GROMACS .gro file of C-alpha atoms in nm:
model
  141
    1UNK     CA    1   7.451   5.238 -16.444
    2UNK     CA    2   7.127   5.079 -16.378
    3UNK     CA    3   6.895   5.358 -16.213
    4UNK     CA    4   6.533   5.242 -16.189
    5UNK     CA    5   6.473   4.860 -16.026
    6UNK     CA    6   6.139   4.749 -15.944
    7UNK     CA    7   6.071   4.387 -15.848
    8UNK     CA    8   5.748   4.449 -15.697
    9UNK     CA    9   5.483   4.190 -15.617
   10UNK     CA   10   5.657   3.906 -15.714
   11UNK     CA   11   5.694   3.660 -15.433
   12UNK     CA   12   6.080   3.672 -15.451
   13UNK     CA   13   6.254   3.539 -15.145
   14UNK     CA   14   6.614   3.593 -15.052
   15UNK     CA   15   6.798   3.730 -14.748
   16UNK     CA   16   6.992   4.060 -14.842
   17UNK     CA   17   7.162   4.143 -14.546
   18UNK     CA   18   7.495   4.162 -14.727
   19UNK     CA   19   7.291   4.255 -15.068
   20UNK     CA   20   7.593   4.566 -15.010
   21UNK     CA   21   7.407   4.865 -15.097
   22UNK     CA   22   7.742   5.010 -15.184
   23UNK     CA   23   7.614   4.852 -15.511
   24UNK     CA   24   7.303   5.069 -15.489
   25UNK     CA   25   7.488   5.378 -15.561
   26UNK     CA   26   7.342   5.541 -15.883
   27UNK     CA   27   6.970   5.381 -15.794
   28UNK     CA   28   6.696   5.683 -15.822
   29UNK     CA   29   6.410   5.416 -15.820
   30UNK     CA   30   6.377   5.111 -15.575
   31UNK     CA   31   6.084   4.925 -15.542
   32UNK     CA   32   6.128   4.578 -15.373
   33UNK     CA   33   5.750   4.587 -15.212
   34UNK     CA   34   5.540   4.331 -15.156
   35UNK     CA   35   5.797   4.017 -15.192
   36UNK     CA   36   5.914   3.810 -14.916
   37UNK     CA   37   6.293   3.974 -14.913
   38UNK     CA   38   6.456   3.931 -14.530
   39UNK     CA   39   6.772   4.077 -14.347
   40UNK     CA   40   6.878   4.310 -14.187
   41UNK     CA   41   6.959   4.638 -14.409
   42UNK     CA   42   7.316   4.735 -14.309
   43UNK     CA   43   7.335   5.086 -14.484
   44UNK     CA   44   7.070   5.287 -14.662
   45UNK     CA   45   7.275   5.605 -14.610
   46UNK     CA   46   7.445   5.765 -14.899
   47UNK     CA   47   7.258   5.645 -15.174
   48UNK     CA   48   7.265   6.028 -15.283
   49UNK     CA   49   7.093   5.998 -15.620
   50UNK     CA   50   6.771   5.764 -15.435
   51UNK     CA   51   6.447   5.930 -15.491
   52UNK     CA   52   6.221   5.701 -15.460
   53UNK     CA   53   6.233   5.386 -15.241
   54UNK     CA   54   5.957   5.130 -15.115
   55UNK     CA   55   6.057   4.840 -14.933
   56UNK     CA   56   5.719   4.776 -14.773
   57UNK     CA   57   5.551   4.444 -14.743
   58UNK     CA   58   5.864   4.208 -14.658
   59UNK     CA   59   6.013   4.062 -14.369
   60UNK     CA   60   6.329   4.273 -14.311
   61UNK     CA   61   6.433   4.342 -13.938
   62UNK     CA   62   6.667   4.471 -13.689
   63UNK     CA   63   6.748   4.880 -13.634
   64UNK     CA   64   6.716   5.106 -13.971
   65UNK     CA   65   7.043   5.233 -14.015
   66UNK     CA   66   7.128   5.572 -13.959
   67UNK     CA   67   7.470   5.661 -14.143
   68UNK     CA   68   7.455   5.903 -14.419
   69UNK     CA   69   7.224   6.116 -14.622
   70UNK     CA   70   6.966   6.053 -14.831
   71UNK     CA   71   6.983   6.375 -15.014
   72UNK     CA   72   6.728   6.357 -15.353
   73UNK     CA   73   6.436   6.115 -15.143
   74UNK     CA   74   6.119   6.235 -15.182
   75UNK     CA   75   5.940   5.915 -15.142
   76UNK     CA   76   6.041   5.661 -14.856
   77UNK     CA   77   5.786   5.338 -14.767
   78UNK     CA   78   5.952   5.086 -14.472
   79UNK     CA   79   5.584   4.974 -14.362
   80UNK     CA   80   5.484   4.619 -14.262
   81UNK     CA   81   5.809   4.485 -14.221
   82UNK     CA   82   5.986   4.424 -13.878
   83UNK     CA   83   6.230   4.689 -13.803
   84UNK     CA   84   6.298   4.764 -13.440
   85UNK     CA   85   6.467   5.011 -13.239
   86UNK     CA   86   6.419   5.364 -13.234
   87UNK     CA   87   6.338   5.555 -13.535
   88UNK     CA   88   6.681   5.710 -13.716
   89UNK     CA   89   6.702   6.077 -13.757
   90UNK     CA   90   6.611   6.154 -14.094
   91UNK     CA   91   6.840   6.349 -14.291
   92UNK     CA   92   6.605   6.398 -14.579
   93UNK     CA   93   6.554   6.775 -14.662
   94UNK     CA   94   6.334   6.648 -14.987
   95UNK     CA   95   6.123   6.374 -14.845
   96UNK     CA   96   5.745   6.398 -14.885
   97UNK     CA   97   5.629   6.083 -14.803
   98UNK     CA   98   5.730   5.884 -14.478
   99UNK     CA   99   5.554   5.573 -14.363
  100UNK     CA  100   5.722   5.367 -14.116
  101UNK     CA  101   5.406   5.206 -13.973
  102UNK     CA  102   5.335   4.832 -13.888
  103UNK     CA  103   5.682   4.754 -13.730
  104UNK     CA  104   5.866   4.754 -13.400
  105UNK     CA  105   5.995   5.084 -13.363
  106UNK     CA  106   5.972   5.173 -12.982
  107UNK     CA  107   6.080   5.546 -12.807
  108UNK     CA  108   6.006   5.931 -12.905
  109UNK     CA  109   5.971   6.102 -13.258
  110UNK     CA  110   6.288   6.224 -13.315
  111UNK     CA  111   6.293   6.606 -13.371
  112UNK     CA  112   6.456   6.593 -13.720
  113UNK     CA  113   6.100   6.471 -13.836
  114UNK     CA  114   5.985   6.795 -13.738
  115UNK     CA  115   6.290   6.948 -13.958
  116UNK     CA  116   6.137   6.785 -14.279
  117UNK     CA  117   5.963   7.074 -14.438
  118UNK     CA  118   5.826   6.970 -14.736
  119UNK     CA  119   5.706   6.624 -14.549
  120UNK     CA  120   5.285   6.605 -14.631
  121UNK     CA  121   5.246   6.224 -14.552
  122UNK     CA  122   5.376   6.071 -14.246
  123UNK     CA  123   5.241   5.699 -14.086
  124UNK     CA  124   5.392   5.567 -13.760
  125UNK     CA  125   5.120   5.414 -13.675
  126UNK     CA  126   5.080   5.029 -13.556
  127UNK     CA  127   5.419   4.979 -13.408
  128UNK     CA  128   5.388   4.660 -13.258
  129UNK     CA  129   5.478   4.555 -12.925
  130UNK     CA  130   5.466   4.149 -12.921
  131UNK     CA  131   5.851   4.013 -12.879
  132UNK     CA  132   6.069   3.964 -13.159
  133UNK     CA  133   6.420   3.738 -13.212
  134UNK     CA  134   6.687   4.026 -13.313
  135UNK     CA  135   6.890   3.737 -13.514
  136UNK     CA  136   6.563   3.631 -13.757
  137UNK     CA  137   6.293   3.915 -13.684
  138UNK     CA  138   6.098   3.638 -13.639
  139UNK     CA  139   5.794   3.696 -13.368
  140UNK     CA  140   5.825   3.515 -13.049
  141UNK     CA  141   5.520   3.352 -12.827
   0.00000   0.00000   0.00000
């Protein structure tokens, strides 16, 4: 099984809302940053063997999804895209690195942030306010 995957900084453009990350299963490294990938990400859960994921710098949107575990992540980068919603509880118990800034999120911290022990980096910041389109995560005026 293919385990490491990084397309970084390559302009690549596609929607992968049904990308199926069922396929995703035996992935340990995922690096997808800086491209112009869009959609909305319909599990992230249960990709058990996932350590390291950075999906920064694109144009995906809608709520992260919530089902599952992400039980080896130590390294998890969602920034400057254009998720919305609250932020998931994070079922993590490895994760170092959290940085969820420069999206939509809206609503409290959820208290399983403050169950992530070995956490030393976390960004929320600039969670922007201007009104979105839940169907394209495209910015309205």
């Amino acid at each position: 099984y293919l385990s490491y995957l990084d397309l970084s900084a390559n302009s690549l453009e596609s929607n992968l809302t049904d990308m199926g990350c069922s396929l995703l299963t035996h992935f340990e490294y995922l690096d997808l940053s800086g491209n112009n990938f869009t959609g909305k990400l319909n599990t992230i859960g249960n990709l058990l063997q996932l350590r390291y994921m950075d999906i920064s710098r694109n144009r995906f949107y809608g709520p992260l999804p919530t089902d599952g575990v992400l039980g080896f992540i130590t390294y998890m980068d969602i920034s400057f895209n254009s998720f919305s919603g609250t932020l998931p509880n994070f079922v993590a118990p490895t994760l170092t690195h959290l940085d969820c800034s420069h999206n939509y999120f809206v609503g409290t911290i959820p208290s399983s942030i403050g169950q992530l022990t070995v956490l030393s980096h976390l960004d929320l910041s600039n969670q922007l306010t201007s009104e979105y389109n839940t169907d394209t995560g495209e910015r309205e005026t």
